[in-house]
Amino acid sequence: MVGLILVAHGNLANELLNTTAMILGEALTSAVGVPVNAMDDPESITDRIEQAIEQVNTGRGVLILTDMFGGTPSNVALSFHQDGVVDVISGMSLPMMLRFAESRDADSLSALAQGVKNAALESVSLASDLLSVKEADG
Amino acid sequence: MYDAVIRELRVLNKAGVHLRPASQIVKKMHQFKSEVILRREGRTVNAKSIMSVSTLLAPKDTVVTVEAIGPDAEEAVSAMADLFESKFGEE
């Protein structure tokens, strides 16, 4: 199975793991959070991501989710990108976690990563858009 | 070829089929080989995908149709009915 690392400001990474466990009824295995605090320097974040990769890598690749493109967690995580071995997606969310959980046994890391990214894109909804579609249908 | 096993189920728990019940449904349905879908108001979802079940939008007192096709379709539908009747362990 593909390993998972969440890298995010504050305690968002661990809380998203906790919330995912609440939904699924059990914690994800081979999945760890790397919290990034205001005083952390990039070298220490790099070291912790390296350790996390060693911890979760079962030989099928590692997916790193970060909170926001352009932030330090994302910038540091991107340096770990390696085709077919480590992929990185920014903008982590609960839908991405759930899609990951149900497809992490995929043969291809890149296909899994695309699926997780698509889950994020497809799960954003605006109430007024939904209601206007419903009214048009009705 | 297998015949489809179809049953209508009422949502009994106060919060409806939200994420945690969806997770229970998916986990349970993965115990069966049959293909299982849920239908409500023209929407059809794959009962083995939490991302899919989460789009069912079935509040309390609505009726959901479960349909299973495969070697253990009867058992799958029966297990689904048990989940709905148990209110997914909620109020």
Coordinates of C-alpha atoms in Angstrom, one line a residue:
Chain A
M1 CA 0.0 0.0 0.0
V2 CA 1.0 3.6 -0.6
G3 CA 2.3 5.5 2.4
L4 CA 0.9 8.8 3.4
I5 CA 2.4 11.9 5.0
L6 CA 0.6 15.1 5.8
V7 CA 2.7 18.2 6.2
A8 CA 0.9 21.3 7.4
H9 CA 1.0 24.4 9.5
G10 CA 0.1 24.1 13.2
N11 CA -1.7 20.8 14.2
L12 CA -3.8 20.6 11.0
A13 CA -2.0 17.4 9.8
N14 CA -2.6 15.4 12.9
E15 CA -6.1 16.7 13.3
L16 CA -6.9 15.7 9.7
L17 CA -5.6 12.2 10.5
N18 CA -7.7 12.1 13.7
T19 CA -10.8 13.3 11.8
T20 CA -10.2 10.7 9.1
A21 CA -9.9 8.0 11.8
M22 CA -13.2 9.2 13.3
I23 CA -15.0 8.8 9.9
L24 CA -13.4 5.5 9.0
G25 CA -13.7 4.0 12.5
E26 CA -10.0 3.2 12.6
A27 CA -6.7 5.0 12.1
L28 CA -5.0 4.8 8.7
T29 CA -1.9 2.7 8.8
S30 CA 1.4 3.8 7.3
A31 CA 0.3 7.4 7.7
V32 CA 1.9 10.2 9.7
G33 CA 1.6 13.9 10.2
V34 CA 4.4 16.4 10.2
P35 CA 3.3 19.5 12.0
V36 CA 5.1 22.8 11.0
N37 CA 5.3 25.6 13.5
A38 CA 6.2 29.2 13.1
M39 CA 9.7 28.8 14.5
D40 CA 10.6 25.7 12.5
D41 CA 13.4 26.1 10.0
P42 CA 13.2 24.4 6.6
E43 CA 16.1 22.0 7.5
S44 CA 14.3 20.6 10.5
I45 CA 11.1 20.1 8.3
T46 CA 13.2 18.4 5.7
D47 CA 14.7 16.1 8.3
R48 CA 11.2 15.2 9.7
I49 CA 9.8 14.5 6.2
E50 CA 12.8 12.3 5.5
Q51 CA 12.1 10.3 8.7
A52 CA 8.4 10.2 7.9
I53 CA 9.1 8.7 4.4
E54 CA 11.3 6.0 5.9
Q55 CA 8.5 5.3 8.4
V56 CA 5.6 4.9 6.0
N57 CA 7.2 3.7 2.8
T58 CA 6.3 0.0 2.2
G59 CA 7.9 0.0 -1.2
R60 CA 4.8 1.0 -3.1
G61 CA 5.5 4.8 -3.0
V62 CA 4.6 7.7 -0.7
L63 CA 2.0 10.4 -1.2
I64 CA 2.6 13.7 0.6
L65 CA -0.4 16.0 1.2
T66 CA 0.3 19.6 2.2
D67 CA -2.0 22.3 3.4
M68 CA -1.4 25.1 0.8
F69 CA 0.7 25.6 -2.3
G70 CA 3.3 28.3 -1.7
G71 CA 3.5 27.7 2.0
T72 CA 6.7 26.4 3.7
P73 CA 5.3 22.8 4.2
S74 CA 4.4 22.6 0.5
N75 CA 7.7 24.2 -0.6
V76 CA 9.8 21.8 1.4
A77 CA 7.7 18.8 0.5
L78 CA 8.0 19.5 -3.2
S79 CA 11.7 18.9 -3.0
F80 CA 10.9 15.3 -2.3
H81 CA 9.0 14.7 -5.5
Q82 CA 10.4 11.7 -7.4
D83 CA 8.4 10.2 -10.3
G84 CA 6.7 7.0 -9.3
V85 CA 8.2 7.1 -5.8
V86 CA 7.0 10.3 -4.0
D87 CA 4.3 12.6 -5.2
V88 CA 3.0 15.8 -3.5
I89 CA -0.4 17.4 -3.6
S90 CA -1.3 20.7 -2.0
G91 CA -4.7 21.8 -0.6
M92 CA -5.3 18.7 1.6
S93 CA -8.9 18.0 2.7
L94 CA -11.1 15.3 4.1
P95 CA -12.4 14.2 0.7
M96 CA -8.8 13.7 -0.4
M97 CA -8.2 11.6 2.7
L98 CA -11.2 9.4 2.1
R99 CA -10.4 8.9 -1.6
F100 CA -6.8 8.0 -0.5
A101 CA -8.1 5.5 2.1
E102 CA -10.2 3.7 -0.5
S103 CA -7.7 3.6 -3.3
R104 CA -4.3 3.3 -1.6
D105 CA -3.8 -0.2 -2.8
A106 CA -3.6 1.1 -6.4
D107 CA -0.8 -0.3 -8.6
S108 CA 0.4 3.1 -9.7
L109 CA 1.3 6.0 -7.4
S110 CA 0.6 8.5 -10.1
A111 CA -2.9 7.2 -10.8
L112 CA -3.6 7.3 -7.1
A113 CA -2.4 10.8 -6.8
Q114 CA -4.5 11.9 -9.7
G115 CA -7.6 10.3 -8.1
V116 CA -6.9 12.0 -4.8
K117 CA -6.5 15.4 -6.6
N118 CA -9.7 14.9 -8.5
A119 CA -11.5 14.1 -5.3
A120 CA -10.6 17.5 -4.0
L121 CA -11.7 19.2 -7.2
E122 CA -15.0 17.3 -7.4
S123 CA -16.0 17.8 -3.8
V124 CA -16.1 21.6 -3.7
S125 CA -19.6 22.8 -3.9
L126 CA -21.4 26.2 -3.6
A127 CA -24.9 26.0 -2.2
S128 CA -26.3 28.6 -4.6
D129 CA -25.0 26.6 -7.5
L130 CA -26.6 23.4 -6.3
L131 CA -29.9 25.2 -5.7
S132 CA -29.9 26.8 -9.1
V133 CA -29.4 23.4 -10.8
K134 CA -32.2 22.0 -8.7
E135 CA -34.6 24.8 -9.6
A136 CA -33.7 24.5 -13.3
D137 CA -34.4 20.7 -13.2
G138 CA -37.6 21.3 -11.3
Chain B
M1 CA -25.8 -14.5 -14.6
Y2 CA -27.2 -13.5 -11.3
D3 CA -30.6 -11.9 -10.6
A4 CA -30.6 -8.5 -8.8
V5 CA -31.7 -8.5 -5.2
I6 CA -33.6 -5.3 -4.5
R7 CA -35.0 -3.9 -1.3
E8 CA -36.2 -0.6 -0.1
L9 CA -34.8 0.7 3.2
R10 CA -35.9 3.6 5.4
V11 CA -33.4 5.9 7.0
L12 CA -34.1 5.7 10.7
N13 CA -31.3 7.6 12.4
K14 CA -31.7 11.3 13.2
A15 CA -28.7 12.5 11.2
G16 CA -29.4 10.5 8.0
V17 CA -26.7 8.8 5.9
H18 CA -23.8 11.1 6.6
L19 CA -20.1 10.3 6.5
R20 CA -19.8 7.9 9.4
P21 CA -22.7 5.7 8.3
A22 CA -21.3 5.9 4.8
S23 CA -18.0 4.5 6.1
Q24 CA -19.9 1.7 7.9
I25 CA -21.8 0.8 4.7
V26 CA -18.6 0.7 2.6
K27 CA -16.7 -1.4 5.2
K28 CA -19.6 -3.9 5.5
M29 CA -20.2 -4.1 1.7
H30 CA -16.5 -4.9 1.1
Q31 CA -17.2 -8.2 2.8
F32 CA -19.2 -9.3 -0.2
K33 CA -18.3 -10.1 -3.7
S34 CA -21.5 -8.8 -5.2
E35 CA -21.8 -5.4 -6.8
V36 CA -24.0 -3.2 -4.5
I37 CA -25.6 0.1 -5.3
L38 CA -27.9 2.5 -3.5
R39 CA -30.4 4.7 -5.2
R40 CA -32.4 7.7 -4.0
E41 CA -34.3 10.2 -6.1
G42 CA -32.6 9.4 -9.4
R43 CA -29.1 9.3 -7.8
T44 CA -27.2 6.0 -7.9
V45 CA -24.1 5.4 -5.8
N46 CA -21.6 2.6 -5.5
A47 CA -22.1 1.2 -2.0
K48 CA -18.4 0.2 -1.9
S49 CA -17.0 3.7 -2.2
I50 CA -17.3 6.2 0.6
M51 CA -16.8 9.1 -1.8
S52 CA -19.8 7.8 -3.7
V53 CA -22.1 6.9 -0.8
S54 CA -21.4 10.4 0.7
T55 CA -23.3 11.9 -2.3
L56 CA -26.5 10.0 -1.5
L57 CA -27.9 12.8 0.6
A58 CA -30.4 10.7 2.4
P59 CA -31.9 12.3 5.5
K60 CA -34.0 10.7 8.2
D61 CA -37.3 9.1 7.0
T62 CA -36.3 8.9 3.4
V63 CA -36.4 5.7 1.5
V64 CA -33.2 4.3 -0.1
T65 CA -33.2 1.4 -2.6
V66 CA -30.4 -1.1 -2.3
E67 CA -29.7 -3.3 -5.2
A68 CA -27.1 -6.1 -5.3
I69 CA -26.0 -8.4 -8.1
G70 CA -23.6 -11.3 -7.5
P71 CA -23.1 -14.6 -5.7
D72 CA -23.8 -13.2 -2.3
A73 CA -26.4 -10.6 -3.2
E74 CA -29.0 -11.8 -0.7
E75 CA -26.5 -11.6 2.2
A76 CA -25.2 -8.2 1.1
V77 CA -28.7 -6.7 1.0
S78 CA -29.6 -8.3 4.3
A79 CA -26.4 -6.8 5.9
M80 CA -27.3 -3.5 4.4
A81 CA -30.8 -3.7 5.9
D82 CA -29.3 -4.6 9.3
L83 CA -27.2 -1.4 9.2
F84 CA -30.1 0.8 8.4
E85 CA -32.3 -0.9 11.1
S86 CA -29.5 -0.5 13.6
K87 CA -29.5 3.2 12.9
F88 CA -25.8 2.9 12.3
G89 CA -25.3 2.8 16.1
E90 CA -26.7 6.3 16.4
E91 CA -29.9 7.8 17.7

